[in-house]
mmCIF file with all atom_site columns, C-alpha atoms and ligand atoms in Angstrom:
data_model
loop_
_atom_site.group_PDB
_atom_site.id
_atom_site.type_symbol
_atom_site.label_atom_id
_atom_site.label_alt_id
_atom_site.label_comp_id
_atom_site.label_asym_id
_atom_site.label_entity_id
_atom_site.label_seq_id
_atom_site.pdbx_PDB_ins_code
_atom_site.Cartn_x
_atom_site.Cartn_y
_atom_site.Cartn_z
_atom_site.occupancy
_atom_site.B_iso_or_equiv
_atom_site.pdbx_formal_charge
_atom_site.auth_seq_id
_atom_site.auth_comp_id
_atom_site.auth_asym_id
_atom_site.auth_atom_id
_atom_site.pdbx_PDB_model_num
ATOM   1   C CA  . MET A 1 1   ? 87.749 161.391 109.326 1.00 0.00 ? 27  MET A CA  1
ATOM   2   C CA  . ALA A 1 2   ? 84.462 159.976 110.246 1.00 0.00 ? 28  ALA A CA  1
ATOM   3   C CA  . LEU A 1 3   ? 81.617 159.185 107.629 1.00 0.00 ? 29  LEU A CA  1
ATOM   4   C CA  . THR A 1 4   ? 79.333 162.230 106.937 1.00 0.00 ? 30  THR A CA  1
ATOM   5   C CA  . LEU A 1 5   ? 75.761 161.734 106.017 1.00 0.00 ? 31  LEU A CA  1
ATOM   6   C CA  . TYR A 1 6   ? 74.140 164.678 103.979 1.00 0.00 ? 32  TYR A CA  1
ATOM   7   C CA  . ASP A 1 7   ? 70.428 164.117 104.681 1.00 0.00 ? 33  ASP A CA  1
ATOM   8   C CA  . PHE A 1 8   ? 66.927 165.668 105.233 1.00 0.00 ? 34  PHE A CA  1
ATOM   9   C CA  . HIS A 1 9   ? 65.311 164.402 108.415 1.00 0.00 ? 35  HIS A CA  1
ATOM   10  C CA  . ASP A 1 10  ? 62.033 163.625 106.712 1.00 0.00 ? 36  ASP A CA  1
ATOM   11  C CA  . SER A 1 11  ? 63.490 161.676 104.019 1.00 0.00 ? 37  SER A CA  1
ATOM   12  C CA  . GLY A 1 12  ? 62.812 157.820 103.684 1.00 0.00 ? 38  GLY A CA  1
ATOM   13  C CA  . ASN A 1 13  ? 65.847 157.506 101.315 1.00 0.00 ? 39  ASN A CA  1
ATOM   14  C CA  . GLY A 1 14  ? 68.012 159.058 103.998 1.00 0.00 ? 40  GLY A CA  1
ATOM   15  C CA  . TYR A 1 15  ? 66.319 157.051 106.616 1.00 0.00 ? 41  TYR A CA  1
ATOM   16  C CA  . LYS A 1 16  ? 67.383 153.834 104.824 1.00 0.00 ? 42  LYS A CA  1
ATOM   17  C CA  . VAL A 1 17  ? 71.042 154.898 105.473 1.00 0.00 ? 43  VAL A CA  1
ATOM   18  C CA  . ARG A 1 18  ? 70.392 156.078 109.003 1.00 0.00 ? 44  ARG A CA  1
ATOM   19  C CA  . LEU A 1 19  ? 68.761 152.749 109.959 1.00 0.00 ? 45  LEU A CA  1
ATOM   20  C CA  . LEU A 1 20  ? 71.606 150.465 108.510 1.00 0.00 ? 46  LEU A CA  1
ATOM   21  C CA  . LEU A 1 21  ? 74.257 152.626 110.222 1.00 0.00 ? 47  LEU A CA  1
ATOM   22  C CA  . SER A 1 22  ? 72.403 152.215 113.453 1.00 0.00 ? 48  SER A CA  1
ATOM   23  C CA  . HIS A 1 23  ? 72.241 148.430 112.926 1.00 0.00 ? 49  HIS A CA  1
ATOM   24  C CA  . LEU A 1 24  ? 75.924 148.432 112.239 1.00 0.00 ? 50  LEU A CA  1
ATOM   25  C CA  . GLY A 1 25  ? 76.730 150.619 115.208 1.00 0.00 ? 51  GLY A CA  1
ATOM   26  C CA  . THR A 1 26  ? 78.750 152.985 113.078 1.00 0.00 ? 52  THR A CA  1
ATOM   27  C CA  . ALA A 1 27  ? 79.265 156.473 114.239 1.00 0.00 ? 53  ALA A CA  1
ATOM   28  C CA  . TYR A 1 28  ? 78.872 159.278 111.548 1.00 0.00 ? 54  TYR A CA  1
ATOM   29  C CA  . ARG A 1 29  ? 78.432 162.900 111.268 1.00 0.00 ? 55  ARG A CA  1
ATOM   30  C CA  . TYR A 1 30  ? 74.961 164.111 110.304 1.00 0.00 ? 56  TYR A CA  1
ATOM   31  C CA  . GLU A 1 31  ? 74.577 167.251 108.016 1.00 0.00 ? 57  GLU A CA  1
ATOM   32  C CA  . GLU A 1 32  ? 71.080 168.404 107.339 1.00 0.00 ? 58  GLU A CA  1
ATOM   33  C CA  . VAL A 1 33  ? 70.299 169.642 103.795 1.00 0.00 ? 59  VAL A CA  1
ATOM   34  C CA  . ASP A 1 34  ? 66.920 171.383 103.599 1.00 0.00 ? 60  ASP A CA  1
ATOM   35  C CA  . ILE A 1 35  ? 65.602 170.202 100.409 1.00 0.00 ? 61  ILE A CA  1
ATOM   36  C CA  . LEU A 1 36  ? 62.513 172.287 100.943 1.00 0.00 ? 62  LEU A CA  1
ATOM   37  C CA  . LYS A 1 37  ? 64.687 175.493 100.902 1.00 0.00 ? 63  LYS A CA  1
ATOM   38  C CA  . GLY A 1 38  ? 66.587 174.199 97.631  1.00 0.00 ? 64  GLY A CA  1
ATOM   39  C CA  . GLN A 1 39  ? 69.707 173.281 99.424  1.00 0.00 ? 65  GLN A CA  1
ATOM   40  C CA  . SER A 1 40  ? 70.286 170.297 97.509  1.00 0.00 ? 66  SER A CA  1
ATOM   41  C CA  . ARG A 1 41  ? 70.598 172.407 94.407  1.00 0.00 ? 67  ARG A CA  1
ATOM   42  C CA  . THR A 1 42  ? 73.252 174.798 95.310  1.00 0.00 ? 68  THR A CA  1
ATOM   43  C CA  . SER A 1 43  ? 76.481 174.698 93.478  1.00 0.00 ? 69  SER A CA  1
ATOM   44  C CA  . GLU A 1 44  ? 78.191 173.525 96.614  1.00 0.00 ? 70  GLU A CA  1
ATOM   45  C CA  . PHE A 1 45  ? 75.800 170.631 96.972  1.00 0.00 ? 71  PHE A CA  1
ATOM   46  C CA  . LEU A 1 46  ? 75.858 169.791 93.274  1.00 0.00 ? 72  LEU A CA  1
ATOM   47  C CA  . ALA A 1 47  ? 79.691 169.377 93.438  1.00 0.00 ? 73  ALA A CA  1
ATOM   48  C CA  . LYS A 1 48  ? 78.843 166.422 95.925  1.00 0.00 ? 74  LYS A CA  1
ATOM   49  C CA  . ASN A 1 49  ? 76.080 165.062 93.987  1.00 0.00 ? 75  ASN A CA  1
ATOM   50  C CA  . PRO A 1 50  ? 75.462 166.227 90.390  1.00 0.00 ? 76  PRO A CA  1
ATOM   51  C CA  . ASN A 1 51  ? 71.949 164.860 90.697  1.00 0.00 ? 77  ASN A CA  1
ATOM   52  C CA  . GLY A 1 52  ? 71.085 167.183 93.436  1.00 0.00 ? 78  GLY A CA  1
ATOM   53  C CA  . ARG A 1 53  ? 69.440 164.909 95.934  1.00 0.00 ? 79  ARG A CA  1
ATOM   54  C CA  . ILE A 1 54  ? 69.975 163.556 99.271  1.00 0.00 ? 80  ILE A CA  1
ATOM   55  C CA  . PRO A 1 55  ? 71.122 161.076 100.592 1.00 0.00 ? 81  PRO A CA  1
ATOM   56  C CA  . VAL A 1 56  ? 74.962 161.330 100.043 1.00 0.00 ? 82  VAL A CA  1
ATOM   57  C CA  . LEU A 1 57  ? 77.489 159.684 102.083 1.00 0.00 ? 83  LEU A CA  1
ATOM   58  C CA  . GLU A 1 58  ? 80.996 161.275 102.438 1.00 0.00 ? 84  GLU A CA  1
ATOM   59  C CA  . LEU A 1 59  ? 83.497 158.304 102.942 1.00 0.00 ? 85  LEU A CA  1
ATOM   60  C CA  . GLU A 1 60  ? 86.462 158.632 105.003 1.00 0.00 ? 86  GLU A CA  1
ATOM   61  C CA  . ASP A 1 61  ? 88.776 159.375 102.037 1.00 0.00 ? 87  ASP A CA  1
ATOM   62  C CA  . GLY A 1 62  ? 86.548 162.290 100.934 1.00 0.00 ? 88  GLY A CA  1
ATOM   63  C CA  . THR A 1 63  ? 84.574 160.431 98.176  1.00 0.00 ? 89  THR A CA  1
ATOM   64  C CA  . PHE A 1 64  ? 80.835 161.244 97.804  1.00 0.00 ? 90  PHE A CA  1
ATOM   65  C CA  . LEU A 1 65  ? 78.513 158.478 97.240  1.00 0.00 ? 91  LEU A CA  1
ATOM   66  C CA  . ALA A 1 66  ? 74.961 159.066 96.283  1.00 0.00 ? 92  ALA A CA  1
ATOM   67  C CA  . GLU A 1 67  ? 71.910 157.016 95.768  1.00 0.00 ? 93  GLU A CA  1
ATOM   68  C CA  . SER A 1 68  ? 70.302 155.540 98.977  1.00 0.00 ? 94  SER A CA  1
ATOM   69  C CA  . ASN A 1 69  ? 70.470 151.797 97.603  1.00 0.00 ? 95  ASN A CA  1
ATOM   70  C CA  . ALA A 1 70  ? 74.075 152.079 96.369  1.00 0.00 ? 96  ALA A CA  1
ATOM   71  C CA  . ILE A 1 71  ? 75.044 153.431 99.833  1.00 0.00 ? 97  ILE A CA  1
ATOM   72  C CA  . LEU A 1 72  ? 73.380 150.577 101.522 1.00 0.00 ? 98  LEU A CA  1
ATOM   73  C CA  . TYR A 1 73  ? 75.090 148.102 99.274  1.00 0.00 ? 99  TYR A CA  1
ATOM   74  C CA  . TYR A 1 74  ? 78.547 149.713 100.104 1.00 0.00 ? 100 TYR A CA  1
ATOM   75  C CA  . LEU A 1 75  ? 77.997 149.850 103.868 1.00 0.00 ? 101 LEU A CA  1
ATOM   76  C CA  . ALA A 1 76  ? 76.508 146.273 104.015 1.00 0.00 ? 102 ALA A CA  1
ATOM   77  C CA  . GLU A 1 77  ? 79.486 144.618 102.267 1.00 0.00 ? 103 GLU A CA  1
ATOM   78  C CA  . GLY A 1 78  ? 80.822 141.943 104.608 1.00 0.00 ? 104 GLY A CA  1
ATOM   79  C CA  . THR A 1 79  ? 78.056 142.272 107.120 1.00 0.00 ? 105 THR A CA  1
ATOM   80  C CA  . ARG A 1 80  ? 75.197 140.232 108.018 1.00 0.00 ? 106 ARG A CA  1
ATOM   81  C CA  . TYR A 1 81  ? 72.855 142.646 105.973 1.00 0.00 ? 107 TYR A CA  1
ATOM   82  C CA  . LEU A 1 82  ? 74.030 141.416 102.647 1.00 0.00 ? 108 LEU A CA  1
ATOM   83  C CA  . PRO A 1 83  ? 74.350 137.561 101.517 1.00 0.00 ? 109 PRO A CA  1
ATOM   84  C CA  . GLU A 1 84  ? 77.742 136.410 100.546 1.00 0.00 ? 110 GLU A CA  1
ATOM   85  C CA  . GLU A 1 85  ? 76.581 134.151 97.525  1.00 0.00 ? 111 GLU A CA  1
ATOM   86  C CA  . THR A 1 86  ? 76.128 135.649 94.325  1.00 0.00 ? 112 THR A CA  1
ATOM   87  C CA  . LEU A 1 87  ? 72.276 134.651 93.857  1.00 0.00 ? 113 LEU A CA  1
ATOM   88  C CA  . GLY A 1 88  ? 71.438 136.236 97.269  1.00 0.00 ? 114 GLY A CA  1
ATOM   89  C CA  . ARG A 1 89  ? 73.115 139.304 96.397  1.00 0.00 ? 115 ARG A CA  1
ATOM   90  C CA  . ALA A 1 90  ? 71.374 139.418 92.987  1.00 0.00 ? 116 ALA A CA  1
ATOM   91  C CA  . GLN A 1 91  ? 68.108 138.944 94.734  1.00 0.00 ? 117 GLN A CA  1
ATOM   92  C CA  . VAL A 1 92  ? 68.815 141.884 97.218  1.00 0.00 ? 118 VAL A CA  1
ATOM   93  C CA  . LEU A 1 93  ? 69.448 143.919 94.109  1.00 0.00 ? 119 LEU A CA  1
ATOM   94  C CA  . GLN A 1 94  ? 66.376 142.682 92.532  1.00 0.00 ? 120 GLN A CA  1
ATOM   95  C CA  . TRP A 1 95  ? 64.219 144.012 95.383  1.00 0.00 ? 121 TRP A CA  1
ATOM   96  C CA  . MET A 1 96  ? 66.151 147.180 95.676  1.00 0.00 ? 122 MET A CA  1
ATOM   97  C CA  . PHE A 1 97  ? 65.676 147.923 91.856  1.00 0.00 ? 123 PHE A CA  1
ATOM   98  C CA  . PHE A 1 98  ? 61.998 147.122 92.269  1.00 0.00 ? 124 PHE A CA  1
ATOM   99  C CA  . GLU A 1 99  ? 61.974 149.691 95.201  1.00 0.00 ? 125 GLU A CA  1
ATOM   100 C CA  . GLN A 1 100 ? 63.415 152.345 92.955  1.00 0.00 ? 126 GLN A CA  1
ATOM   101 C CA  . TYR A 1 101 ? 61.275 151.697 89.924  1.00 0.00 ? 127 TYR A CA  1
ATOM   102 C CA  . SER A 1 102 ? 57.897 150.443 91.025  1.00 0.00 ? 128 SER A CA  1
ATOM   103 C CA  . HIS A 1 103 ? 57.633 151.652 94.787  1.00 0.00 ? 129 HIS A CA  1
ATOM   104 C CA  . GLU A 1 104 ? 59.469 154.651 95.539  1.00 0.00 ? 130 GLU A CA  1
ATOM   105 C CA  . PRO A 1 105 ? 58.273 156.792 92.599  1.00 0.00 ? 131 PRO A CA  1
ATOM   106 C CA  . ASN A 1 106 ? 54.814 156.203 93.487  1.00 0.00 ? 132 ASN A CA  1
ATOM   107 C CA  . VAL A 1 107 ? 54.517 155.518 97.328  1.00 0.00 ? 133 VAL A CA  1
ATOM   108 C CA  . ALA A 1 108 ? 57.039 158.170 98.402  1.00 0.00 ? 134 ALA A CA  1
ATOM   109 C CA  . THR A 1 109 ? 56.180 160.984 95.826  1.00 0.00 ? 135 THR A CA  1
ATOM   110 C CA  . VAL A 1 110 ? 52.607 160.634 96.889  1.00 0.00 ? 136 VAL A CA  1
ATOM   111 C CA  . ARG A 1 111 ? 53.521 160.944 100.558 1.00 0.00 ? 137 ARG A CA  1
ATOM   112 C CA  . PHE A 1 112 ? 56.105 163.957 99.822  1.00 0.00 ? 138 PHE A CA  1
ATOM   113 C CA  . TRP A 1 113 ? 53.265 165.713 97.630  1.00 0.00 ? 139 TRP A CA  1
ATOM   114 C CA  . ARG A 1 114 ? 50.495 165.253 100.264 1.00 0.00 ? 140 ARG A CA  1
ATOM   115 C CA  . LYS A 1 115 ? 52.769 166.247 103.263 1.00 0.00 ? 141 LYS A CA  1
ATOM   116 C CA  . HIS A 1 116 ? 54.773 169.116 101.722 1.00 0.00 ? 142 HIS A CA  1
ATOM   117 C CA  . LEU A 1 117 ? 53.051 170.599 98.554  1.00 0.00 ? 143 LEU A CA  1
ATOM   118 C CA  . ASP A 1 118 ? 49.750 171.999 97.649  1.00 0.00 ? 144 ASP A CA  1
ATOM   119 C CA  . LEU A 1 119 ? 47.919 169.675 95.355  1.00 0.00 ? 145 LEU A CA  1
ATOM   120 C CA  . ASP A 1 120 ? 46.812 171.457 92.173  1.00 0.00 ? 146 ASP A CA  1
ATOM   121 C CA  . ASP A 1 121 ? 44.456 169.756 89.849  1.00 0.00 ? 147 ASP A CA  1
ATOM   122 C CA  . ASP A 1 122 ? 47.274 168.232 87.726  1.00 0.00 ? 148 ASP A CA  1
ATOM   123 C CA  . ARG A 1 123 ? 49.161 167.066 90.640  1.00 0.00 ? 149 ARG A CA  1
ATOM   124 C CA  . ARG A 1 124 ? 45.949 165.587 92.148  1.00 0.00 ? 150 ARG A CA  1
ATOM   125 C CA  . ARG A 1 125 ? 45.312 163.572 89.045  1.00 0.00 ? 151 ARG A CA  1
ATOM   126 C CA  . ARG A 1 126 ? 48.832 162.304 88.944  1.00 0.00 ? 152 ARG A CA  1
ATOM   127 C CA  . ALA A 1 127 ? 48.722 161.352 92.703  1.00 0.00 ? 153 ALA A CA  1
ATOM   128 C CA  . GLU A 1 128 ? 45.663 159.198 91.767  1.00 0.00 ? 154 GLU A CA  1
ATOM   129 C CA  . GLU A 1 129 ? 47.583 157.420 89.238  1.00 0.00 ? 155 GLU A CA  1
ATOM   130 C CA  . LYS A 1 130 ? 50.612 157.175 91.483  1.00 0.00 ? 156 LYS A CA  1
ATOM   131 C CA  . THR A 1 131 ? 48.401 155.726 94.276  1.00 0.00 ? 157 THR A CA  1
ATOM   132 C CA  . THR A 1 132 ? 47.008 152.956 91.973  1.00 0.00 ? 158 THR A CA  1
ATOM   133 C CA  . LEU A 1 133 ? 50.674 152.132 90.935  1.00 0.00 ? 159 LEU A CA  1
ATOM   134 C CA  . GLY A 1 134 ? 51.759 152.336 94.573  1.00 0.00 ? 160 GLY A CA  1
ATOM   135 C CA  . HIS A 1 135 ? 48.969 149.815 95.531  1.00 0.00 ? 161 HIS A CA  1
ATOM   136 C CA  . ALA A 1 136 ? 50.294 147.488 92.737  1.00 0.00 ? 162 ALA A CA  1
ATOM   137 C CA  . ALA A 1 137 ? 53.863 147.550 94.259  1.00 0.00 ? 163 ALA A CA  1
ATOM   138 C CA  . LEU A 1 138 ? 52.427 146.884 97.748  1.00 0.00 ? 164 LEU A CA  1
ATOM   139 C CA  . ALA A 1 139 ? 50.473 143.937 96.472  1.00 0.00 ? 165 ALA A CA  1
ATOM   140 C CA  . VAL A 1 140 ? 53.590 142.477 94.695  1.00 0.00 ? 166 VAL A CA  1
ATOM   141 C CA  . MET A 1 141 ? 55.284 142.710 98.344  1.00 0.00 ? 167 MET A CA  1
ATOM   142 C CA  . GLU A 1 142 ? 52.206 141.090 99.823  1.00 0.00 ? 168 GLU A CA  1
ATOM   143 C CA  . ARG A 1 143 ? 52.392 138.178 97.537  1.00 0.00 ? 169 ARG A CA  1
ATOM   144 C CA  . HIS A 1 144 ? 56.094 137.635 97.869  1.00 0.00 ? 170 HIS A CA  1
ATOM   145 C CA  . LEU A 1 145 ? 55.968 137.930 101.858 1.00 0.00 ? 171 LEU A CA  1
ATOM   146 C CA  . ALA A 1 146 ? 52.985 135.630 102.268 1.00 0.00 ? 172 ALA A CA  1
ATOM   147 C CA  . GLY A 1 147 ? 54.724 132.619 103.900 1.00 0.00 ? 173 GLY A CA  1
ATOM   148 C CA  . ARG A 1 148 ? 58.162 134.314 103.998 1.00 0.00 ? 174 ARG A CA  1
ATOM   149 C CA  . THR A 1 149 ? 59.658 136.298 107.028 1.00 0.00 ? 175 THR A CA  1
ATOM   150 C CA  . PHE A 1 150 ? 61.967 138.482 104.884 1.00 0.00 ? 176 PHE A CA  1
ATOM   151 C CA  . PHE A 1 151 ? 62.576 139.326 101.139 1.00 0.00 ? 177 PHE A CA  1
ATOM   152 C CA  . VAL A 1 152 ? 65.698 137.298 100.498 1.00 0.00 ? 178 VAL A CA  1
ATOM   153 C CA  . ASP A 1 153 ? 66.811 133.981 102.112 1.00 0.00 ? 179 ASP A CA  1
ATOM   154 C CA  . GLU A 1 154 ? 64.495 134.139 105.164 1.00 0.00 ? 180 GLU A CA  1
ATOM   155 C CA  . ARG A 1 155 ? 66.913 136.743 106.731 1.00 0.00 ? 181 ARG A CA  1
ATOM   156 C CA  . TYR A 1 156 ? 66.881 140.630 107.221 1.00 0.00 ? 182 TYR A CA  1
ATOM   157 C CA  . THR A 1 157 ? 68.917 142.227 104.703 1.00 0.00 ? 183 THR A CA  1
ATOM   158 C CA  . ILE A 1 158 ? 69.240 145.635 103.024 1.00 0.00 ? 184 ILE A CA  1
ATOM   159 C CA  . ALA A 1 159 ? 66.435 144.673 100.638 1.00 0.00 ? 185 ALA A CA  1
ATOM   160 C CA  . ASP A 1 160 ? 64.105 144.899 103.687 1.00 0.00 ? 186 ASP A CA  1
ATOM   161 C CA  . ILE A 1 161 ? 65.647 148.142 104.901 1.00 0.00 ? 187 ILE A CA  1
ATOM   162 C CA  . SER A 1 162 ? 65.166 149.749 101.405 1.00 0.00 ? 188 SER A CA  1
ATOM   163 C CA  . LEU A 1 163 ? 61.450 148.619 101.150 1.00 0.00 ? 189 LEU A CA  1
ATOM   164 C CA  . TYR A 1 164 ? 60.670 149.268 104.766 1.00 0.00 ? 190 TYR A CA  1
ATOM   165 C CA  . ALA A 1 165 ? 61.623 153.028 104.517 1.00 0.00 ? 191 ALA A CA  1
ATOM   166 C CA  . TYR A 1 166 ? 58.543 154.215 102.611 1.00 0.00 ? 192 TYR A CA  1
ATOM   167 C CA  . THR A 1 167 ? 56.112 151.334 103.253 1.00 0.00 ? 193 THR A CA  1
ATOM   168 C CA  . HIS A 1 168 ? 56.050 152.041 106.977 1.00 0.00 ? 194 HIS A CA  1
ATOM   169 C CA  . VAL A 1 169 ? 54.897 155.700 106.413 1.00 0.00 ? 195 VAL A CA  1
ATOM   170 C CA  . ALA A 1 170 ? 52.677 154.981 103.333 1.00 0.00 ? 196 ALA A CA  1
ATOM   171 C CA  . ASP A 1 171 ? 49.732 156.055 105.333 1.00 0.00 ? 197 ASP A CA  1
ATOM   172 C CA  . GLU A 1 172 ? 51.082 159.480 105.326 1.00 0.00 ? 198 GLU A CA  1
ATOM   173 C CA  . GLY A 1 173 ? 50.597 159.344 101.542 1.00 0.00 ? 199 GLY A CA  1
ATOM   174 C CA  . GLY A 1 174 ? 47.050 158.153 101.998 1.00 0.00 ? 200 GLY A CA  1
ATOM   175 C CA  . PHE A 1 175 ? 47.803 154.329 101.408 1.00 0.00 ? 201 PHE A CA  1
ATOM   176 C CA  . ASP A 1 176 ? 45.604 152.247 103.545 1.00 0.00 ? 202 ASP A CA  1
ATOM   177 C CA  . LEU A 1 177 ? 47.826 149.180 104.685 1.00 0.00 ? 203 LEU A CA  1
ATOM   178 C CA  . SER A 1 178 ? 45.152 147.206 106.504 1.00 0.00 ? 204 SER A CA  1
ATOM   179 C CA  . PRO A 1 179 ? 44.538 144.846 103.450 1.00 0.00 ? 205 PRO A CA  1
ATOM   180 C CA  . TYR A 1 180 ? 48.284 143.800 103.268 1.00 0.00 ? 206 TYR A CA  1
ATOM   181 C CA  . VAL A 1 181 ? 48.507 141.355 106.241 1.00 0.00 ? 207 VAL A CA  1
ATOM   182 C CA  . ALA A 1 182 ? 51.752 139.996 105.375 1.00 0.00 ? 208 ALA A CA  1
ATOM   183 C CA  . VAL A 1 183 ? 53.380 143.359 104.619 1.00 0.00 ? 209 VAL A CA  1
ATOM   184 C CA  . ARG A 1 184 ? 52.252 144.589 108.217 1.00 0.00 ? 210 ARG A CA  1
ATOM   185 C CA  . ALA A 1 185 ? 53.561 141.402 109.865 1.00 0.00 ? 211 ALA A CA  1
ATOM   186 C CA  . TRP A 1 186 ? 56.868 142.038 108.082 1.00 0.00 ? 212 TRP A CA  1
ATOM   187 C CA  . LEU A 1 187 ? 56.989 145.764 109.084 1.00 0.00 ? 213 LEU A CA  1
ATOM   188 C CA  . GLU A 1 188 ? 56.672 144.526 112.698 1.00 0.00 ? 214 GLU A CA  1
ATOM   189 C CA  . ARG A 1 189 ? 59.584 142.014 112.293 1.00 0.00 ? 215 ARG A CA  1
ATOM   190 C CA  . VAL A 1 190 ? 61.598 144.965 110.864 1.00 0.00 ? 216 VAL A CA  1
ATOM   191 C CA  . ARG A 1 191 ? 60.863 146.943 114.160 1.00 0.00 ? 217 ARG A CA  1
ATOM   192 C CA  . GLU A 1 192 ? 62.179 144.187 116.243 1.00 0.00 ? 218 GLU A CA  1
ATOM   193 C CA  . GLN A 1 193 ? 65.784 144.092 114.617 1.00 0.00 ? 219 GLN A CA  1
ATOM   194 C CA  . PRO A 1 194 ? 68.626 144.937 116.959 1.00 0.00 ? 220 PRO A CA  1
ATOM   195 C CA  . GLY A 1 195 ? 69.596 148.471 116.527 1.00 0.00 ? 221 GLY A CA  1
ATOM   196 C CA  . TYR A 1 196 ? 66.399 149.577 114.815 1.00 0.00 ? 222 TYR A CA  1
ATOM   197 C CA  . VAL A 1 197 ? 65.750 153.291 115.113 1.00 0.00 ? 223 VAL A CA  1
ATOM   198 C CA  . PRO A 1 198 ? 62.428 155.189 114.049 1.00 0.00 ? 224 PRO A CA  1
ATOM   199 C CA  . LEU A 1 199 ? 62.321 157.634 111.253 1.00 0.00 ? 225 LEU A CA  1
ATOM   200 C CA  . TYR A 1 200 ? 60.953 160.093 113.770 1.00 0.00 ? 226 TYR A CA  1
ATOM   201 C CA  . PRO A 1 201 ? 63.002 159.807 116.908 1.00 0.00 ? 227 PRO A CA  1
ATOM   202 C CA  . SER A 1 202 ? 60.878 160.658 120.037 1.00 0.00 ? 228 SER A CA  1
HETATM 203 N N1  . GSH B 2 .   ? 67.141 157.628 93.788  1.00 0.00 ? 132 GSH B N1  1
HETATM 204 C C1  . GSH B 2 .   ? 67.537 158.577 94.903  1.00 0.00 ? 132 GSH B C1  1
HETATM 205 C C2  . GSH B 2 .   ? 66.311 159.442 95.123  1.00 0.00 ? 132 GSH B C2  1
HETATM 206 C C3  . GSH B 2 .   ? 66.843 160.600 96.182  1.00 0.00 ? 132 GSH B C3  1
HETATM 207 C C4  . GSH B 2 .   ? 65.865 161.509 96.382  1.00 0.00 ? 132 GSH B C4  1
HETATM 208 O O1  . GSH B 2 .   ? 64.658 161.646 95.444  1.00 0.00 ? 132 GSH B O1  1
HETATM 209 N N2  . GSH B 2 .   ? 66.102 162.357 97.169  1.00 0.00 ? 132 GSH B N2  1
HETATM 210 C C5  . GSH B 2 .   ? 65.052 163.506 97.465  1.00 0.00 ? 132 GSH B C5  1
HETATM 211 C C6  . GSH B 2 .   ? 64.722 163.440 98.996  1.00 0.00 ? 132 GSH B C6  1
HETATM 212 S S1  . GSH B 2 .   ? 63.936 161.776 99.499  1.00 0.00 ? 132 GSH B S1  1
HETATM 213 C C7  . GSH B 2 .   ? 65.797 164.810 97.360  1.00 0.00 ? 132 GSH B C7  1
HETATM 214 O O2  . GSH B 2 .   ? 66.926 165.058 97.717  1.00 0.00 ? 132 GSH B O2  1
HETATM 215 N N3  . GSH B 2 .   ? 65.004 165.805 96.726  1.00 0.00 ? 132 GSH B N3  1
HETATM 216 C C8  . GSH B 2 .   ? 65.451 167.148 96.641  1.00 0.00 ? 132 GSH B C8  1
HETATM 217 C C9  . GSH B 2 .   ? 65.535 167.646 95.282  1.00 0.00 ? 132 GSH B C9  1
HETATM 218 O O3  . GSH B 2 .   ? 65.217 166.829 94.475  1.00 0.00 ? 132 GSH B O3  1
HETATM 219 O O4  . GSH B 2 .   ? 66.192 168.686 95.233  1.00 0.00 ? 132 GSH B O4  1
HETATM 220 C C10 . GSH B 2 .   ? 68.023 157.785 96.161  1.00 0.00 ? 132 GSH B C10 1
HETATM 221 O O5  . GSH B 2 .   ? 67.381 156.670 96.384  1.00 0.00 ? 132 GSH B O5  1
HETATM 222 O O6  . GSH B 2 .   ? 68.795 158.101 96.941  1.00 0.00 ? 132 GSH B O6  1
#
C-alpha cells in the first residue's frame, strides 16, 4: 500500500509534507480533508489523529503519523534532507521547535484568520499581538540567515522546509517581508531546489 497524505490544500503544515515528498520523488495518495467544513473533527478522522488536525500521513503498514514536523523527520531519515551527525540533527530539531512555538502560531494563525474568518474585535486585537510576535520570529530568522545560505550546516534540510511553508505566504497574513533581506534571499534559494513544488499549483 502506498503512503496516504490526509491534508487540506491551503495548509502550510500539509504543504511541508507535500514539498518534501516532491523533493524525494515519492509517490503518495492524497486525501483532502476540508477543515473549513469540520472534516478534521469527525469521529472517523479523530481515529486517525486524536488531535483533530491535518496533516496526517498513513504509512504502508496502516500506522497514522501526525504533526507536520514529525512527518518531515520520519520521511527525511537516511536522505540528504536530514544530517547524519547528532549535532546537525539536533539543530534541525531546534529550528523545527522554533517554527512550532514562535513562528507558526503567529504567522500562520494570522494568515488563516485573515484569509478564512471574519475578524471580530477580539480576534483583531489578538491578530495585532500575533503580528508583533510573528515579526519577532521573522527577525530571529533574519539574524540567523545573515551570512548563511540555509538554517543548518549550509545545506538545505527539513528545517528550511518547515520554516519556508508559512514564511513564503506571510504576506497573506499582512506581513511585509521587504525589510527581511536575508530571509527573502533564502526563500529564493528554497524555490531553486530540485523537485520544488509551489503551494498553489498553477
Ligand atoms: N502542530 C500541527 C498543527 C496542525 C494544524 O494546525 N492543522 C490545521 C491546518 S494547518 C488543522 O488541521 N486545523 C483544523 C482543525 O483544527 O480542526 C502540525 O504541525 O501538523
